[in-house]
Coordinates of C-alpha atoms and ligand atoms in Angstrom, one line a residue:
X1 CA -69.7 -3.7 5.6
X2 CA -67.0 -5.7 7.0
X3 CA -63.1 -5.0 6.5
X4 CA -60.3 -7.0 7.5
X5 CA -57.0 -5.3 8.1
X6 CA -54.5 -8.2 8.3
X7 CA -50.4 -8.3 8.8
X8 CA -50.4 -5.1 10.4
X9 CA -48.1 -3.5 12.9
X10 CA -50.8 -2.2 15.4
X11 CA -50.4 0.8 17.3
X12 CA -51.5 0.5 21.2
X13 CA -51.4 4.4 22.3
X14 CA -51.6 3.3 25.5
X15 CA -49.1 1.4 25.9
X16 CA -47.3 3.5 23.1
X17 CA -46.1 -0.2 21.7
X18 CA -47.1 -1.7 18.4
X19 CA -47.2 -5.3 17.7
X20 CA -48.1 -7.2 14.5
X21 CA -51.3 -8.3 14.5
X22 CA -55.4 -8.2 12.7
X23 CA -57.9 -5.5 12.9
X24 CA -61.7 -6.0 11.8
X25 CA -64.0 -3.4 11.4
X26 CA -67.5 -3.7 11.1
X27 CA -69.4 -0.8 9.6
X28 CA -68.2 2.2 11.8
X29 CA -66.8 0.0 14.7
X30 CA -63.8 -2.1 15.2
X31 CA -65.1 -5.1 16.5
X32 CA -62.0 -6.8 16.6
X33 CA -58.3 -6.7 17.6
X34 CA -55.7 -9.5 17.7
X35 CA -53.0 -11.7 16.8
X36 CA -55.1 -14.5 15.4
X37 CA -56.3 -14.3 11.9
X38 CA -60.2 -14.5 11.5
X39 CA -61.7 -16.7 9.7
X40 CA -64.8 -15.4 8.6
X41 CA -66.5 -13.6 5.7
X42 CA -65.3 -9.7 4.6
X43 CA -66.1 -7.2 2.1
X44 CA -62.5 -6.5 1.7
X45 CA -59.4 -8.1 2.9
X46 CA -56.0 -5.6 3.2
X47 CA -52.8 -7.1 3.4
X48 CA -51.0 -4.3 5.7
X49 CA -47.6 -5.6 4.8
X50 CA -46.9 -4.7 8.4
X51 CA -46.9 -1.4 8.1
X52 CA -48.5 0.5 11.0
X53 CA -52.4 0.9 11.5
X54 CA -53.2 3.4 14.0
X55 CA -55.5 6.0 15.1
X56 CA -56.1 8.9 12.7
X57 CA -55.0 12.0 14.0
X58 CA -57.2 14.6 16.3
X59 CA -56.6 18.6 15.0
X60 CA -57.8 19.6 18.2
X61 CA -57.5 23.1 16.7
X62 CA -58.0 24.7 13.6
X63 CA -59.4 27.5 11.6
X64 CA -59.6 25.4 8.5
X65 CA -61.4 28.0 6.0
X66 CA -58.1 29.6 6.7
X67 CA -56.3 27.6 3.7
X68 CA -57.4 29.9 1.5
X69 CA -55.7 32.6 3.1
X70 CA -51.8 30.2 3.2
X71 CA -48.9 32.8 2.9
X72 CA -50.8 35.7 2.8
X73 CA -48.7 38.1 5.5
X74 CA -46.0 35.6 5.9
X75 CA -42.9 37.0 7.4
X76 CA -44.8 40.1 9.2
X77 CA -45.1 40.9 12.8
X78 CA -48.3 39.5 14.5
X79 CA -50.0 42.6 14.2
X80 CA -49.0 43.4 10.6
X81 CA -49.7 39.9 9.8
X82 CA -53.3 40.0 12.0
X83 CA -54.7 43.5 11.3
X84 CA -53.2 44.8 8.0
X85 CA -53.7 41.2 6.6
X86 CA -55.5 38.5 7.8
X87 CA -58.7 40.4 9.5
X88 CA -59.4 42.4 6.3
X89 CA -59.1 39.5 3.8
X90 CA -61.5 37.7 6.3
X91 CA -64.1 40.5 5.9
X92 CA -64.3 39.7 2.3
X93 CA -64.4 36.3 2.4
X94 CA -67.9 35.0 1.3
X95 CA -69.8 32.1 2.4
X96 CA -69.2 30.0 -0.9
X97 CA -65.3 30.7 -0.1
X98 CA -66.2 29.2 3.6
X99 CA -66.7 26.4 1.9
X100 CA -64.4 26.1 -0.9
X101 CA -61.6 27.0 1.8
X102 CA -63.1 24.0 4.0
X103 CA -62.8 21.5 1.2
X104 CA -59.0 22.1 0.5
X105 CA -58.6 21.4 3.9
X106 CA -60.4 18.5 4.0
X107 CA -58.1 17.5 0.9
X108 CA -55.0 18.0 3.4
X109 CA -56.7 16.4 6.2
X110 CA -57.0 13.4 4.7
X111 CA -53.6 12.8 2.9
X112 CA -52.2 13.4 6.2
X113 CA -54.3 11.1 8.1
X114 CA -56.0 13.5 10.2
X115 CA -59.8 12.3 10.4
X116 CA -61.3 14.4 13.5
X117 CA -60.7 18.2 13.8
X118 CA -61.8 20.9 16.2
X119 CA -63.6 23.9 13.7
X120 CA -63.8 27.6 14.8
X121 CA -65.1 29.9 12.1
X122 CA -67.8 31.7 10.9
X123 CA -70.0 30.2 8.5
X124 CA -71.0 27.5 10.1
X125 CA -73.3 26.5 8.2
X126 CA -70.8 26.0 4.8
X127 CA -68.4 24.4 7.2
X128 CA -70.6 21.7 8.4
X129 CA -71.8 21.7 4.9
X130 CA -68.6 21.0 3.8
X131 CA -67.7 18.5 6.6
X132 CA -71.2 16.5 6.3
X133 CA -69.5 15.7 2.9
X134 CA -66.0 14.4 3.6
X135 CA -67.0 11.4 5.8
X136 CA -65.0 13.6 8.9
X137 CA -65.6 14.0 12.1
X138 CA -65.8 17.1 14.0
X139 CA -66.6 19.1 16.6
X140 CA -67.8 22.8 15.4
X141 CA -67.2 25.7 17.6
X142 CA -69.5 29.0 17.6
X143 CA -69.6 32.5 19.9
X144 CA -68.7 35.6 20.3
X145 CA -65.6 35.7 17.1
X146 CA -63.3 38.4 15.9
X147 CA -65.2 39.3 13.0
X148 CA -69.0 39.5 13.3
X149 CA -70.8 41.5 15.7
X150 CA -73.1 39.5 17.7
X151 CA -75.9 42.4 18.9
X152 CA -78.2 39.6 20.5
X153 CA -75.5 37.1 21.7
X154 CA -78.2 34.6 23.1
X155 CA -80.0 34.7 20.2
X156 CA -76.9 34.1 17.4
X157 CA -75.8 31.3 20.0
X158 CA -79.5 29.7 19.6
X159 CA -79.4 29.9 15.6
X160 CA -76.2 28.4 15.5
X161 CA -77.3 25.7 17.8
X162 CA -80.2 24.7 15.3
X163 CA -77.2 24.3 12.5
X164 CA -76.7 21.0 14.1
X165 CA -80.2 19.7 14.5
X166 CA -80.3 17.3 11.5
X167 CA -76.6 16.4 11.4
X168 CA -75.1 13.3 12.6
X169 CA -74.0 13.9 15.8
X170 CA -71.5 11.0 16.3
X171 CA -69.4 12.5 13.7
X172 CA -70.6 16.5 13.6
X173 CA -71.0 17.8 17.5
X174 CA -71.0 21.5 18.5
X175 CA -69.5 23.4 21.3
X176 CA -69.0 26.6 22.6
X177 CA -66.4 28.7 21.6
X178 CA -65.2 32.3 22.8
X179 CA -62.4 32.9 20.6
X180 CA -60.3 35.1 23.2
X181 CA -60.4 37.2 26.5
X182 CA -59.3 40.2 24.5
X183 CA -61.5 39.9 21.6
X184 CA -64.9 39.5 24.1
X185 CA -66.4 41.0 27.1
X186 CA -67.1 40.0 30.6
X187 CA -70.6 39.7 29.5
X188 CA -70.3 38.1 26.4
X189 CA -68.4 35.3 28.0
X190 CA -70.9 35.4 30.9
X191 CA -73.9 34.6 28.2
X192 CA -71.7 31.7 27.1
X193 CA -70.9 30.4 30.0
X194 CA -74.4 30.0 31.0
X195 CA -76.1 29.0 27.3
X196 CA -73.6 26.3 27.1
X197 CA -74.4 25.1 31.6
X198 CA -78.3 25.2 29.5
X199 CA -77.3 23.2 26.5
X200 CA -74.9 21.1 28.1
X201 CA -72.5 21.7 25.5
X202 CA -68.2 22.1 26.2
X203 CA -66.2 25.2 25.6
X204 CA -63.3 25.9 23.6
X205 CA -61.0 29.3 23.7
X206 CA -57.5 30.4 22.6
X207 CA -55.6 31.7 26.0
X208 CA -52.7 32.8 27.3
X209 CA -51.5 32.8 23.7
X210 CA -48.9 35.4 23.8
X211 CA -47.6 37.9 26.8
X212 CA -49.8 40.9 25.6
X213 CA -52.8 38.8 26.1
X214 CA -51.3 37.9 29.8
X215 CA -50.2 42.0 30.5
X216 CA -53.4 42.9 29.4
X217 CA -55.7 40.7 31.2
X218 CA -54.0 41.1 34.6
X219 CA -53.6 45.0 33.9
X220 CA -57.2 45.3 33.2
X221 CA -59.2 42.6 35.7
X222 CA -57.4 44.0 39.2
X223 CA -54.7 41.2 38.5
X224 CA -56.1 38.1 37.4
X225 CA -54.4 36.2 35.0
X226 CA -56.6 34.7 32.1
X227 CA -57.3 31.4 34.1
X228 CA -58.1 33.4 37.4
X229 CA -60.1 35.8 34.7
X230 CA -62.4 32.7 33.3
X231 CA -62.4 31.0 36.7
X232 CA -63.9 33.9 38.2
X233 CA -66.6 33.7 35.6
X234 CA -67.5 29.8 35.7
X235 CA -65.8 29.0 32.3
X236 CA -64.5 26.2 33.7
X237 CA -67.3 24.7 35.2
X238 CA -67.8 22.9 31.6
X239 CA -65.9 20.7 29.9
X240 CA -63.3 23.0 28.2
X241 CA -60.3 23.0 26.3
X242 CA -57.6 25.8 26.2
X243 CA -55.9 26.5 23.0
X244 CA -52.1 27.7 23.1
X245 CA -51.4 28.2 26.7
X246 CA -48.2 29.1 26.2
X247 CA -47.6 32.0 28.8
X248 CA -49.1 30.3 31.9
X249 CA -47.1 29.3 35.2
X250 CA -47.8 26.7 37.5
X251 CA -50.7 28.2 39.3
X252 CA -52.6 28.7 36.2
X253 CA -51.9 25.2 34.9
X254 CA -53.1 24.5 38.6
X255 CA -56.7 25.8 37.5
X256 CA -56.9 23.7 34.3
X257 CA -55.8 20.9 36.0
X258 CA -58.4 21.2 39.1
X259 CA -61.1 21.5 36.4
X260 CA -60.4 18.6 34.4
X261 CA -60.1 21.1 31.2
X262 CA -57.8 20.1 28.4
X263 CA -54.8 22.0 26.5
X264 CA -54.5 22.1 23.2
X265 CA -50.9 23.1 22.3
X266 CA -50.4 24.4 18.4
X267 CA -46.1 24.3 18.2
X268 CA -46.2 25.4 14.3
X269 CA -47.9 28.5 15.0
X270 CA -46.7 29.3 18.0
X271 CA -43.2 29.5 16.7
X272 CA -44.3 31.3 13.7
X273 CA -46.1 34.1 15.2
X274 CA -43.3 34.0 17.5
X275 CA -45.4 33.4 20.4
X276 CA -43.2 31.2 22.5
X277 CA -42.9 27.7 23.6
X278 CA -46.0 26.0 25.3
X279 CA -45.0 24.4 29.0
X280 CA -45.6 21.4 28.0
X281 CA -43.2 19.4 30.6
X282 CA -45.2 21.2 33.3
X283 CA -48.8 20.0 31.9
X284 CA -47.6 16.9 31.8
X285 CA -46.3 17.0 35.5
X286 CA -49.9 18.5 36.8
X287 CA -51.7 15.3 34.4
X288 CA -53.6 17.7 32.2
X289 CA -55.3 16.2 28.9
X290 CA -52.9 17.5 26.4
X291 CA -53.7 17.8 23.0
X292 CA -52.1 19.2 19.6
X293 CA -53.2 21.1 17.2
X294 CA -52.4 22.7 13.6
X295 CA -54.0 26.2 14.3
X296 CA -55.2 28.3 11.2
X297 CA -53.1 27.4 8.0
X298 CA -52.4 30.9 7.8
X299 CA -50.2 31.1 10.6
X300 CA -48.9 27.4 10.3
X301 CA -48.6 26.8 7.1
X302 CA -49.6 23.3 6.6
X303 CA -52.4 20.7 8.2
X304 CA -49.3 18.3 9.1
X305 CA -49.9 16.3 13.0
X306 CA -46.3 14.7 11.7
X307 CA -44.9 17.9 11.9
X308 CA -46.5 18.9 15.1
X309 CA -45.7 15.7 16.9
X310 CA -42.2 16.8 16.3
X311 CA -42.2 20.0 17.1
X312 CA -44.2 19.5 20.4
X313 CA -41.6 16.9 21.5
X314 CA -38.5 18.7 20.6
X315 CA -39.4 21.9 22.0
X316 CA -40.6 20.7 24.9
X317 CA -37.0 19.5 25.1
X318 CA -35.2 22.6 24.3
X319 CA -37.3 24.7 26.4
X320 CA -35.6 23.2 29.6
X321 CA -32.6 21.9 28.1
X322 CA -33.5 18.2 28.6
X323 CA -34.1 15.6 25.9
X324 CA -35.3 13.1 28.3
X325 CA -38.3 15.2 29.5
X326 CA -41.1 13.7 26.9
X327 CA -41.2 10.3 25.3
X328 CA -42.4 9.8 21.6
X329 CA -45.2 7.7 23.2
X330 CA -46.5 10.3 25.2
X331 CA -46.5 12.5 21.6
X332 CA -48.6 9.9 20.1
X333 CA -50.8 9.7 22.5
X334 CA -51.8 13.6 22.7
X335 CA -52.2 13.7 18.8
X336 CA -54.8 10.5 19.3
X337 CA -56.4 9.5 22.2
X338 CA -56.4 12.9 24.0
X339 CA -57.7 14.5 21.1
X340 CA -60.4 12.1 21.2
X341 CA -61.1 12.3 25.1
X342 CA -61.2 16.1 24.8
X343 CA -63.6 16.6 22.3
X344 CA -66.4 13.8 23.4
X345 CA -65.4 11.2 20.8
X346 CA -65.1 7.6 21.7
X347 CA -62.7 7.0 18.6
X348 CA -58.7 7.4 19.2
X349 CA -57.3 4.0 19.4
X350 CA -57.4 0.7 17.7
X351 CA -59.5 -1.4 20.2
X352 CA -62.5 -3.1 19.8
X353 CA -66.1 -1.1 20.4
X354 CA -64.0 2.1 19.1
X355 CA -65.3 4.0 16.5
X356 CA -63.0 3.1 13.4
X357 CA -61.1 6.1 13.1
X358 CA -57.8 4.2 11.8
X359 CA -55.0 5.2 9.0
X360 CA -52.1 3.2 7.6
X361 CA -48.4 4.5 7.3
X362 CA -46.1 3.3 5.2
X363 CA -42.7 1.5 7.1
X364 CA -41.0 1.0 3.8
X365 CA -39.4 3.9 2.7
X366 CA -35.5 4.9 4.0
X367 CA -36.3 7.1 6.8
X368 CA -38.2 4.1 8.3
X369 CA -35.4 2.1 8.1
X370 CA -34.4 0.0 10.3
X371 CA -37.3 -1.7 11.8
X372 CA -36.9 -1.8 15.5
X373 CA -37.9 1.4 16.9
X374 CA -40.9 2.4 14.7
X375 CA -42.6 4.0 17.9
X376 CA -39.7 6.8 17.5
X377 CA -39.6 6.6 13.7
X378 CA -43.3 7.7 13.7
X379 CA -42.3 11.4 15.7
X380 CA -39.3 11.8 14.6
X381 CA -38.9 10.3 10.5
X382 CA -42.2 10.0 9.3
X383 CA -43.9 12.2 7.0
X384 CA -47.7 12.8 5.8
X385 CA -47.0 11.8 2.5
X386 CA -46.2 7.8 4.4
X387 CA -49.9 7.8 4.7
X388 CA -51.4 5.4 2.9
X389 CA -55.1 5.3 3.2
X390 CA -57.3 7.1 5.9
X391 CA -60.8 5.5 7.2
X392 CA -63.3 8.2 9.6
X393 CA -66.1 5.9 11.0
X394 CA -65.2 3.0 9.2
X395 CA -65.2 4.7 5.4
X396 CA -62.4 4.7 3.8
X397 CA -62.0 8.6 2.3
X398 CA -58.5 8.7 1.1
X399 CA -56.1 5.6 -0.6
X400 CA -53.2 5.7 -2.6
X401 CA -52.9 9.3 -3.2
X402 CA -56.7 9.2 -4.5
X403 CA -59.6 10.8 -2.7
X404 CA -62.9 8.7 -2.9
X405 CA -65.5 11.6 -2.2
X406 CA -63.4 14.7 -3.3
X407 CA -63.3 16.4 -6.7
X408 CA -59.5 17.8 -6.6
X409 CA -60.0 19.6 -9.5
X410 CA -62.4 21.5 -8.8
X411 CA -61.4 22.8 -5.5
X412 CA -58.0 23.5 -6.5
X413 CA -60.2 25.8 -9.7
X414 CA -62.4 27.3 -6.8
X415 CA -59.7 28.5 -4.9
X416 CA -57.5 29.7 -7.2
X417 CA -60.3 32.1 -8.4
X418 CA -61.4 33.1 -4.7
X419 CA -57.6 34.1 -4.4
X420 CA -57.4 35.8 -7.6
X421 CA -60.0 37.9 -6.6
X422 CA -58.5 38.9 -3.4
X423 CA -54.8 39.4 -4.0
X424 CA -55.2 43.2 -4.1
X425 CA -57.1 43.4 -0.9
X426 CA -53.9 42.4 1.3
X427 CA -50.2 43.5 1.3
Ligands
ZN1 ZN1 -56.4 29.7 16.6

């Protein structure tokens, strides 16, 4: 299959500059990038009409089953919210809701252009499930979690790993994830530590999150921080990435950036739990991979990278009171190509041998207008609904407000009724 994308205003995330230009893709790669029209055979020839072709968007994190839980304990403190509502709804969620929960948010993945996401669940198996069927690419996390008790760690860790034997591993990879500090032991972590040095396999955890987790940690572990806490223990001797890290100060980011690890910073929740405001002016300064992410719908409320690209550059200003501190480039960058580099996938720009990862936005539409600084337009103006068609390893999944593998219908039925049947289980 061979696809032409021609007239297009080409985003080049590294250079955060766009230019008008062609784009070929052939089967799941783009195999070429330029200003001179091809002449050659396609399948299908799209006239961009110069609006922008650029990378889909990496959800470095998520907890996507978690759609079917949106509102529920909105408005709540984070412990109302977490243990009088979210935790007990979860223990009566079934695996057929795993999955109905998944596909909604694949629906909202791929109106809104997002077409790699970072998974940490349960279920695993109805989430790759689920996945396997949108055309999506992934990485899928598993461990020690909030809700299950693992009694033989080592052995849960090696059934989950034989989830992924017979998927396609350039779209579906796993990794290792511990969800917290506070939610697993010294042991625990220790056992995943050294299952994923075995299986040569990343790690993923949500840290320094809020200022409880930070008290407690340092209270409890003779005063290590949560960084000092995992160093101690090897975590990141792996390839990891650190969700949240909002409450961390220069000597922690120091460990992340000594190890190479990546951050992935979740702005939407973050202020809606009230959290805080992630550092992200001083990542930047130490050169960590930062990435952003939508967190669990539940505590978000949307699957929107538009709205977090916003969020993470305007906080970042207001949090030291300068609105020169981070550059709309640098935004688009961490919701692409650093997404990309920190989960293991060689997708995240438009240049040639990439993996065709690619959506279009729409430029004409008021709050795109005018025309000459569409680099800024894209953080600041645009919306999901500008996107226009979204393509994961070179398949287009999503066009015109029409989804080519998805059954809307029936997932909007399914999780009505799985909601229906829950509402008097929460507050
Ligand atoms: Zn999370």
């Amino acid at each position: 299959m061979k696809i032409l994308f021609k007239n297009a205003n080409i985003l080049d995330v590294e250079k955060g500059e766009l230019f008008l230009g062609n784009v070929v893709v052939s089967n799941d790669i783009i195999s070429y990038v330029g200003c001179a029209l091809p002449k050659e055979n396609f399948d299908e020839i799209i006239d961009c009409n110069q609006n922008i072709l650029m990378p889909g968007f990496v959800d470095a994190h998520c907890h996507s089953p978690m759609t079917i839980l949106r509102g529920v304990g909105d408005d709540t403190s984070l412990s109302t919210w977490l243990y009088d509502n979210i935790i007990p709804l979860e223990n009566k969620l079934t695996p057929q809701d795993i999955y109905w929960g998944e596909k909604l948010a694949v629906l909202e993945y791929l109106a809104n252009g997002i077409t790699t996401v970072e998974e940490c669940y349960f279920d695993n198996d109805q989430i790759i499930k689920a996945l396997s069927q949108s055309g999506l690419r992934a990485r899928v996390g598993f461990g020690p979690s909030t809700r299950k008790e693992n009694k033989d760690l080592n052995k849960f860790l090696s059934q989950q790993l034989g989830l992924f034997t017979n998927v396609d591993n350039t779209l579906i990879k796993p990794c290792v994830y511990v969800h917290s500090i506070y939610s697993s032991t010294y042991d625990d972590i220790e056992k995943c530590v050294d299952f994923s040095a075995k299986n040569n396999l990343p790690m993923s955890i949500h840290l320094c999150e809020t200022l409880e987790e930070v008290g407690n940690c340092t209270v409890q572990n003779g005063g290590l921080t949560p960084p000092q806490y995992l160093e101690s223990l090897g975590f990141f001797d792996r390839n990891s990435l650190c969700y949240h890290c909002v409450h961390m100060d220069k000597d922690d980011l120091q460990i992340l950036a000594d190890y190479n690890a990546s951050i992935c910073t979740c702005p939407s929740s973050n202020i809606k739990l009230a959290s805080g405001i992630a550092p992200v002016y001083a990542m930047q300064n130490k050169s960590i991979n930062i990435t952003i992410g939508t967190d669990g719908v539940a505590s978000n409320n949307s699957l929107d990278m538009f709205k977090e690209m916003f969020l993470v550059a305007t906080l970042s200003k207001v949090s030291i009171c300068d609105a020169s501190v981070i550059k709309a480039k640098d935004v688009l960058k961490m919701a692409t190509k650093n997404g990309a580099k920190a989960l293991g996938f060689d997708s995240g720009e438009i240049a040639v041998g990439k993996k065709a990862d690619i959506i279009l936005v729409d430029i004409h539409k008021p709050h795109m207008y005018p025309h000459d600084n569409l680099i800024s337009h894209l953080v600041y103006s645009a919306k999901s609904s500008d996107v226009m068609l979204t393509m994961c390893n070179g398949e287009i999944l999503y066009r015109d407000g029409k989804y080519i593998n998805e059954d809307t219908q029936l997932i909007y039925k399914k999780v009505n009724e799985i909601r229906e049947r829950l509402k008097n289980e929460y507050k």
